[in-house]
PDB file of C-alpha atoms in Angstrom:
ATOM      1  CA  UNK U  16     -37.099-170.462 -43.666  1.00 45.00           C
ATOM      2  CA  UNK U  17     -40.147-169.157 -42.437  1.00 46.00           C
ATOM      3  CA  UNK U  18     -40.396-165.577 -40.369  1.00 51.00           C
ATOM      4  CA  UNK U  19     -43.331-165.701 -37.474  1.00 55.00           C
ATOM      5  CA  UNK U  20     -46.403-166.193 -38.781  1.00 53.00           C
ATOM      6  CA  UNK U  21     -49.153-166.466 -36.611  1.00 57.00           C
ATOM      7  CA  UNK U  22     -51.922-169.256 -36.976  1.00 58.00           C
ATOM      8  CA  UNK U  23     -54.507-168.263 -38.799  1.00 54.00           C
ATOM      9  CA  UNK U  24     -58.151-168.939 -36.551  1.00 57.00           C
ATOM     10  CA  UNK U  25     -60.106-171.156 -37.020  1.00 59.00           C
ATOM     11  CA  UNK U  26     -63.564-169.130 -37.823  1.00 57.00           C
ATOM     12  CA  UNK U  27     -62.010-166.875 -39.640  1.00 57.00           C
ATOM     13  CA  UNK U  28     -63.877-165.790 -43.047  1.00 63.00           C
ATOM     14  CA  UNK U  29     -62.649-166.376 -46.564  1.00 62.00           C
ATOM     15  CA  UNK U  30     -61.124-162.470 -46.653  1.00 64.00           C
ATOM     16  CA  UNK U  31     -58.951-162.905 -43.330  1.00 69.00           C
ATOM     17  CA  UNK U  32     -58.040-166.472 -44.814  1.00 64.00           C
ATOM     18  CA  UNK U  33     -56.801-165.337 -48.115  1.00 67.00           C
ATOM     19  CA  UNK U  34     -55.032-162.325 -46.005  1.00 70.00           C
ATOM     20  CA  UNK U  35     -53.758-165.034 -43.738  1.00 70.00           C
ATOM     21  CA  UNK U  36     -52.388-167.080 -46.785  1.00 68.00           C
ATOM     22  CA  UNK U  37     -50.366-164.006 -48.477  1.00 69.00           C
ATOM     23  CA  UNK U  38     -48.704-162.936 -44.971  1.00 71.00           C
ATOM     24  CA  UNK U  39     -47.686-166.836 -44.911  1.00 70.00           C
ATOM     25  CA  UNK U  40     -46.635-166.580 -48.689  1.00 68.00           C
ATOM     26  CA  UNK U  41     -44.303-163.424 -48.092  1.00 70.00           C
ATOM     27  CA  UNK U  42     -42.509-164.936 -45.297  1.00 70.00           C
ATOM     28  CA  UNK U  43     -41.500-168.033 -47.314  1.00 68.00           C
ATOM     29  CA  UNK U  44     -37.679-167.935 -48.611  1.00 70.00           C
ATOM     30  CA  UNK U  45     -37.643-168.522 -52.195  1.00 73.00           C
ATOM     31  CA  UNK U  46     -35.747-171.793 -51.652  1.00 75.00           C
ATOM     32  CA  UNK U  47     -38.676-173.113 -49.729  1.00 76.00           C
ATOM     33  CA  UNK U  48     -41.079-171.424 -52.249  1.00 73.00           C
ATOM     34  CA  UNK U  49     -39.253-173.406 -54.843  1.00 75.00           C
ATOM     35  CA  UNK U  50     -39.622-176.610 -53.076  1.00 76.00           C
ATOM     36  CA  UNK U  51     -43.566-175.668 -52.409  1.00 72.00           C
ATOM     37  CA  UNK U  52     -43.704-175.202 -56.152  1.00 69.00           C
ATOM     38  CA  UNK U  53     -42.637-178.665 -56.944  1.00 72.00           C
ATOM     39  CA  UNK U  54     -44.917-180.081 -54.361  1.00 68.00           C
ATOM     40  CA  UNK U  55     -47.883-178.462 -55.897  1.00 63.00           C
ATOM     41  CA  UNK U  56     -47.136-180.020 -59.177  1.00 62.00           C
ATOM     42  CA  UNK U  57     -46.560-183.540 -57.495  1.00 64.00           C
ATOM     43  CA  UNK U  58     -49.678-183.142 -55.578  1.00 64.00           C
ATOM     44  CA  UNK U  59     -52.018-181.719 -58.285  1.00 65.00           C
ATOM     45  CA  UNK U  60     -51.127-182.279 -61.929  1.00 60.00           C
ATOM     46  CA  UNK U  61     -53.915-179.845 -62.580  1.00 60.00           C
ATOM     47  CA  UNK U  62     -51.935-176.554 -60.617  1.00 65.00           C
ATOM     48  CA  UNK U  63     -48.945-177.067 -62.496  1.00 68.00           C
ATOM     49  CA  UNK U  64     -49.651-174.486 -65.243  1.00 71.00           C
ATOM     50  CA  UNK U  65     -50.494-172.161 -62.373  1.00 73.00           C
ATOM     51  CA  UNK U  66     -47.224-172.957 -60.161  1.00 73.00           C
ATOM     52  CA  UNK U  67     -45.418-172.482 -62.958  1.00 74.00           C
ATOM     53  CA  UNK U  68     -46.897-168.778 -63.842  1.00 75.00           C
ATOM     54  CA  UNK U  69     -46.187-168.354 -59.770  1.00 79.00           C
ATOM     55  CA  UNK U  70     -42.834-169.409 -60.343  1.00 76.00           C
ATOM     56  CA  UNK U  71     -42.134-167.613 -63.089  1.00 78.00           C
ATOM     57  CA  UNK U  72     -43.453-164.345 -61.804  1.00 80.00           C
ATOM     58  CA  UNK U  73     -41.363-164.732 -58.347  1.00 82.00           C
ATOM     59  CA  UNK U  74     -38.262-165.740 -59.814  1.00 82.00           C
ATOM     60  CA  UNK U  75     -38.627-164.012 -63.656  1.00 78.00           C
ATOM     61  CA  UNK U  76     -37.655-167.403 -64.916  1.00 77.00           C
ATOM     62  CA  UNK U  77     -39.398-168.404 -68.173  1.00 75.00           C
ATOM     63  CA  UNK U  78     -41.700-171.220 -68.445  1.00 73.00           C
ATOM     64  CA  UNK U  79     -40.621-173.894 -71.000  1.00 73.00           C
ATOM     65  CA  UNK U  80     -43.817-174.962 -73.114  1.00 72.00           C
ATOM     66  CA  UNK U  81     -45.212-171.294 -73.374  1.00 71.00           C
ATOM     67  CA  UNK U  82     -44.478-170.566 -76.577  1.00 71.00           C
ATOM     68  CA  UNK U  83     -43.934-172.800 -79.477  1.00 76.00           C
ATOM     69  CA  UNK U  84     -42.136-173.153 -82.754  1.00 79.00           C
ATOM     70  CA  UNK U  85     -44.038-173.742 -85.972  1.00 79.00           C
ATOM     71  CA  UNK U  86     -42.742-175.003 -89.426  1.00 81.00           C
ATOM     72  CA  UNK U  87     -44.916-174.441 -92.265  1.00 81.00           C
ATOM     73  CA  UNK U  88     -44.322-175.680 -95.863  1.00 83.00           C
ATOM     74  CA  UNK U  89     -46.142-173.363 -98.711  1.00 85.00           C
ATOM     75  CA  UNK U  90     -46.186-173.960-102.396  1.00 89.00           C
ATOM     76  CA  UNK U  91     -44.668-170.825-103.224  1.00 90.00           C
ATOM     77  CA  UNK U  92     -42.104-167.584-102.029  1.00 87.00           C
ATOM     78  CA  UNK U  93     -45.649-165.301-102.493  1.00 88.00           C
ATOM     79  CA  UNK U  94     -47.583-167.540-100.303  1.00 87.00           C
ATOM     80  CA  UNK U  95     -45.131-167.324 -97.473  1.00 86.00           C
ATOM     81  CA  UNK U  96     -44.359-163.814 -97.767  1.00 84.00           C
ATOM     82  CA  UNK U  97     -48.434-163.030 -97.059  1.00 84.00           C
ATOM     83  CA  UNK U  98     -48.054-165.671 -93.905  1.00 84.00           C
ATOM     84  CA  UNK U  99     -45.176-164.224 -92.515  1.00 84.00           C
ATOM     85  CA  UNK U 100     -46.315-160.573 -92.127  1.00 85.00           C
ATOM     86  CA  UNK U 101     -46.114-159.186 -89.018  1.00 83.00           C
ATOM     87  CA  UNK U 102     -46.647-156.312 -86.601  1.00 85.00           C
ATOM     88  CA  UNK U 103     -43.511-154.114 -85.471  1.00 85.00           C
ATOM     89  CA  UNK U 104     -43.389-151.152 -83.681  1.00 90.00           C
ATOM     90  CA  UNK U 105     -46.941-150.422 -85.309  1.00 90.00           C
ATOM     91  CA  UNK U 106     -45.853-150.913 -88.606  1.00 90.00           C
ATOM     92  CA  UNK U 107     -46.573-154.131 -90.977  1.00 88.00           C
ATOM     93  CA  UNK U 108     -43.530-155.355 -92.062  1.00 85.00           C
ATOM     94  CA  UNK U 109     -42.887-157.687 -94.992  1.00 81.00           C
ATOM     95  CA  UNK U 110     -39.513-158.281 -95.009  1.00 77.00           C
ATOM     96  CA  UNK U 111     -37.989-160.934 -96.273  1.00 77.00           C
ATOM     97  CA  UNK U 112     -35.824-163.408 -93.268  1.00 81.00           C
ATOM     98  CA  UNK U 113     -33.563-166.164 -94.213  1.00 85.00           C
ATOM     99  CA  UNK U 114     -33.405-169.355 -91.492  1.00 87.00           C
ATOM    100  CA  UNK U 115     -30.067-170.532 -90.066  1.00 91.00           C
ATOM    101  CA  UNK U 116     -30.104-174.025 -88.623  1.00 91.00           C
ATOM    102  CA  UNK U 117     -27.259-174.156 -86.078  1.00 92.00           C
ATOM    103  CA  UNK U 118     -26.943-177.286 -84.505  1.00 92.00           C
ATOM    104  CA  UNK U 119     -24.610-177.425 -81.061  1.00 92.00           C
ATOM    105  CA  UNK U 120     -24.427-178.800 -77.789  1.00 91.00           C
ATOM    106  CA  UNK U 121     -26.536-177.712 -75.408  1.00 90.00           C
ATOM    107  CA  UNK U 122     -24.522-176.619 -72.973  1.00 91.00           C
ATOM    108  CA  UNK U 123     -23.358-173.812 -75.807  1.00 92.00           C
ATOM    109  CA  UNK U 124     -26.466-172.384 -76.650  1.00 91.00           C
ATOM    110  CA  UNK U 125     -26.059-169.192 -73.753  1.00 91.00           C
ATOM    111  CA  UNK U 126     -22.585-168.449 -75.813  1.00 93.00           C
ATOM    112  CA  UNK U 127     -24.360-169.108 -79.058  1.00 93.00           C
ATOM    113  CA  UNK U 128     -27.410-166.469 -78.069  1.00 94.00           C
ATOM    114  CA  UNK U 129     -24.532-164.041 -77.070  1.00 95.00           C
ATOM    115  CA  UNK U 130     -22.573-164.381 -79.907  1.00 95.00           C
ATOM    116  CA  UNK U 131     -25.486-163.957 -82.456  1.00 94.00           C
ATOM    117  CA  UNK U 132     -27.041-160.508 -80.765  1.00 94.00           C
ATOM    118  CA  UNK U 133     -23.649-159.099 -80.640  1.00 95.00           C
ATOM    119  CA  UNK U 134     -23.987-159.119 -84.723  1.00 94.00           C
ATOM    120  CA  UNK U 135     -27.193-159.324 -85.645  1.00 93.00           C
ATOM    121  CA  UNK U 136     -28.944-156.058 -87.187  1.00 90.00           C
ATOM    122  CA  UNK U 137     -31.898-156.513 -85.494  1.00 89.00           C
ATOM    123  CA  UNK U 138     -32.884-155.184 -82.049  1.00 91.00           C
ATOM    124  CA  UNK U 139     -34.831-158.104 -80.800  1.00 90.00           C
ATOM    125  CA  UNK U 140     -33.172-161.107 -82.922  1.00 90.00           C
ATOM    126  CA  UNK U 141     -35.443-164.276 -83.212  1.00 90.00           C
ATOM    127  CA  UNK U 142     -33.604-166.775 -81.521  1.00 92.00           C
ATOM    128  CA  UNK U 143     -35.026-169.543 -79.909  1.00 92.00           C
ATOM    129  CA  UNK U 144     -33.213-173.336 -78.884  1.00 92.00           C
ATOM    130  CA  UNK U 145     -35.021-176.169 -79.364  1.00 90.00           C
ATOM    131  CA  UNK U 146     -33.483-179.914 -78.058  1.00 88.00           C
ATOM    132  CA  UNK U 147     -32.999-182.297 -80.443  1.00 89.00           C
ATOM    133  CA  UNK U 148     -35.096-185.908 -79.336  1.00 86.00           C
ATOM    134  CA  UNK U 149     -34.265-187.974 -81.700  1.00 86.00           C
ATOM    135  CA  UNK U 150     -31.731-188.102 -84.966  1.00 86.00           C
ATOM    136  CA  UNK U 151     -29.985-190.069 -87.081  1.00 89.00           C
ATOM    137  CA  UNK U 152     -27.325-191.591 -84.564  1.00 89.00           C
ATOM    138  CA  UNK U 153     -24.224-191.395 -86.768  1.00 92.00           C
ATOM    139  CA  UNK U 154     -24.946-188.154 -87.467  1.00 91.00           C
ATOM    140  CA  UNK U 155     -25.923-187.404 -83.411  1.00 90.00           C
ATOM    141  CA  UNK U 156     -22.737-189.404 -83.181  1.00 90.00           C
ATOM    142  CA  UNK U 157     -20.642-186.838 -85.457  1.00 92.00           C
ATOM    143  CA  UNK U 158     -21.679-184.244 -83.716  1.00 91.00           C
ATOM    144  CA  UNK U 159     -20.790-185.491 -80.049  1.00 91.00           C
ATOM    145  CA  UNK U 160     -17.162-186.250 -81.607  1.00 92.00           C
ATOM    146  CA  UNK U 161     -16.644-182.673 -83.346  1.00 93.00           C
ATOM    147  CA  UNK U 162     -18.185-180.301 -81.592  1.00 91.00           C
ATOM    148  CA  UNK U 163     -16.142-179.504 -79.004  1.00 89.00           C
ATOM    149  CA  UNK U 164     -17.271-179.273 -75.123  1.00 86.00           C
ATOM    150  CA  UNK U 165     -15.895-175.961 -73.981  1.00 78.00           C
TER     151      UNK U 165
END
């Protein structure tokens, strides 16, 4: 758990407290780190966003809620195509991308991700997962009845 740390004093100023405070945070396991984490977020809705950075840094984890998906309907192909420029190594690029829906369980979206960059042409492929909430429950139904678990 914890390695010797030794208290800090009691007059000490703010420099030898924050100095205090990192030798404390090194000799934490990352277990216990983990469980301070989830403390701090009980304790203080308003660290959570920063927990979660610290978490994310120590661990290299990624932070669900950072980034977000955006659908956005135009009224034509030429009005889309001057939204969806973007930067790429420098260059502008225009290209034209075509969106597969694939809907699966879950628990197959890791073999899903693996299986798509082993094909796809491009060197960073835009794949992202998003749950699905809510549905039309025959249809959530067909799925959970065809789409097979391993």
């Amino acid at each position: 758990m914890l390695r010797n740390v030794p208290p800090a004093p009691d007059n000490a100023g703010v420099f030898s407290q924050v100095q205090y405070l990192v030798q404390y945070l090194t000799a934490i396991t990352p277990a216990v780190l983990s469980e301070v984490l989830a403390l701090l977020l009980l304790l203080h809705p308003l660290l959570r966003g920063l927990a979660l950075q610290l978490h994310s840094a120590l661990t290299g984890s990624y932070v669900p809620g950072t980034h977000s998906v955006v659908f956005v309907t135009c009224l034509n192909e030429h009005i889309a195509r001057d939204i969806a420029r973007y930067f790429w190594k420098g260059e502008l690029e225009e290209s034209t991308e075509i969106l597969l829906l694939v809907k699966t369980r879950t628990s197959k979206i890791g073999e899903l991700f693996n299986y798509v960059r082993s094909i796809h042409p491009f060197e960073i492929p835009d794949i992202i997962s998003l749950p699905i909430e809510q549905g039309n429950p025959a249809y959530l139904r067909w799925m959970e009845e065809n789409v097979p678990r391993h």
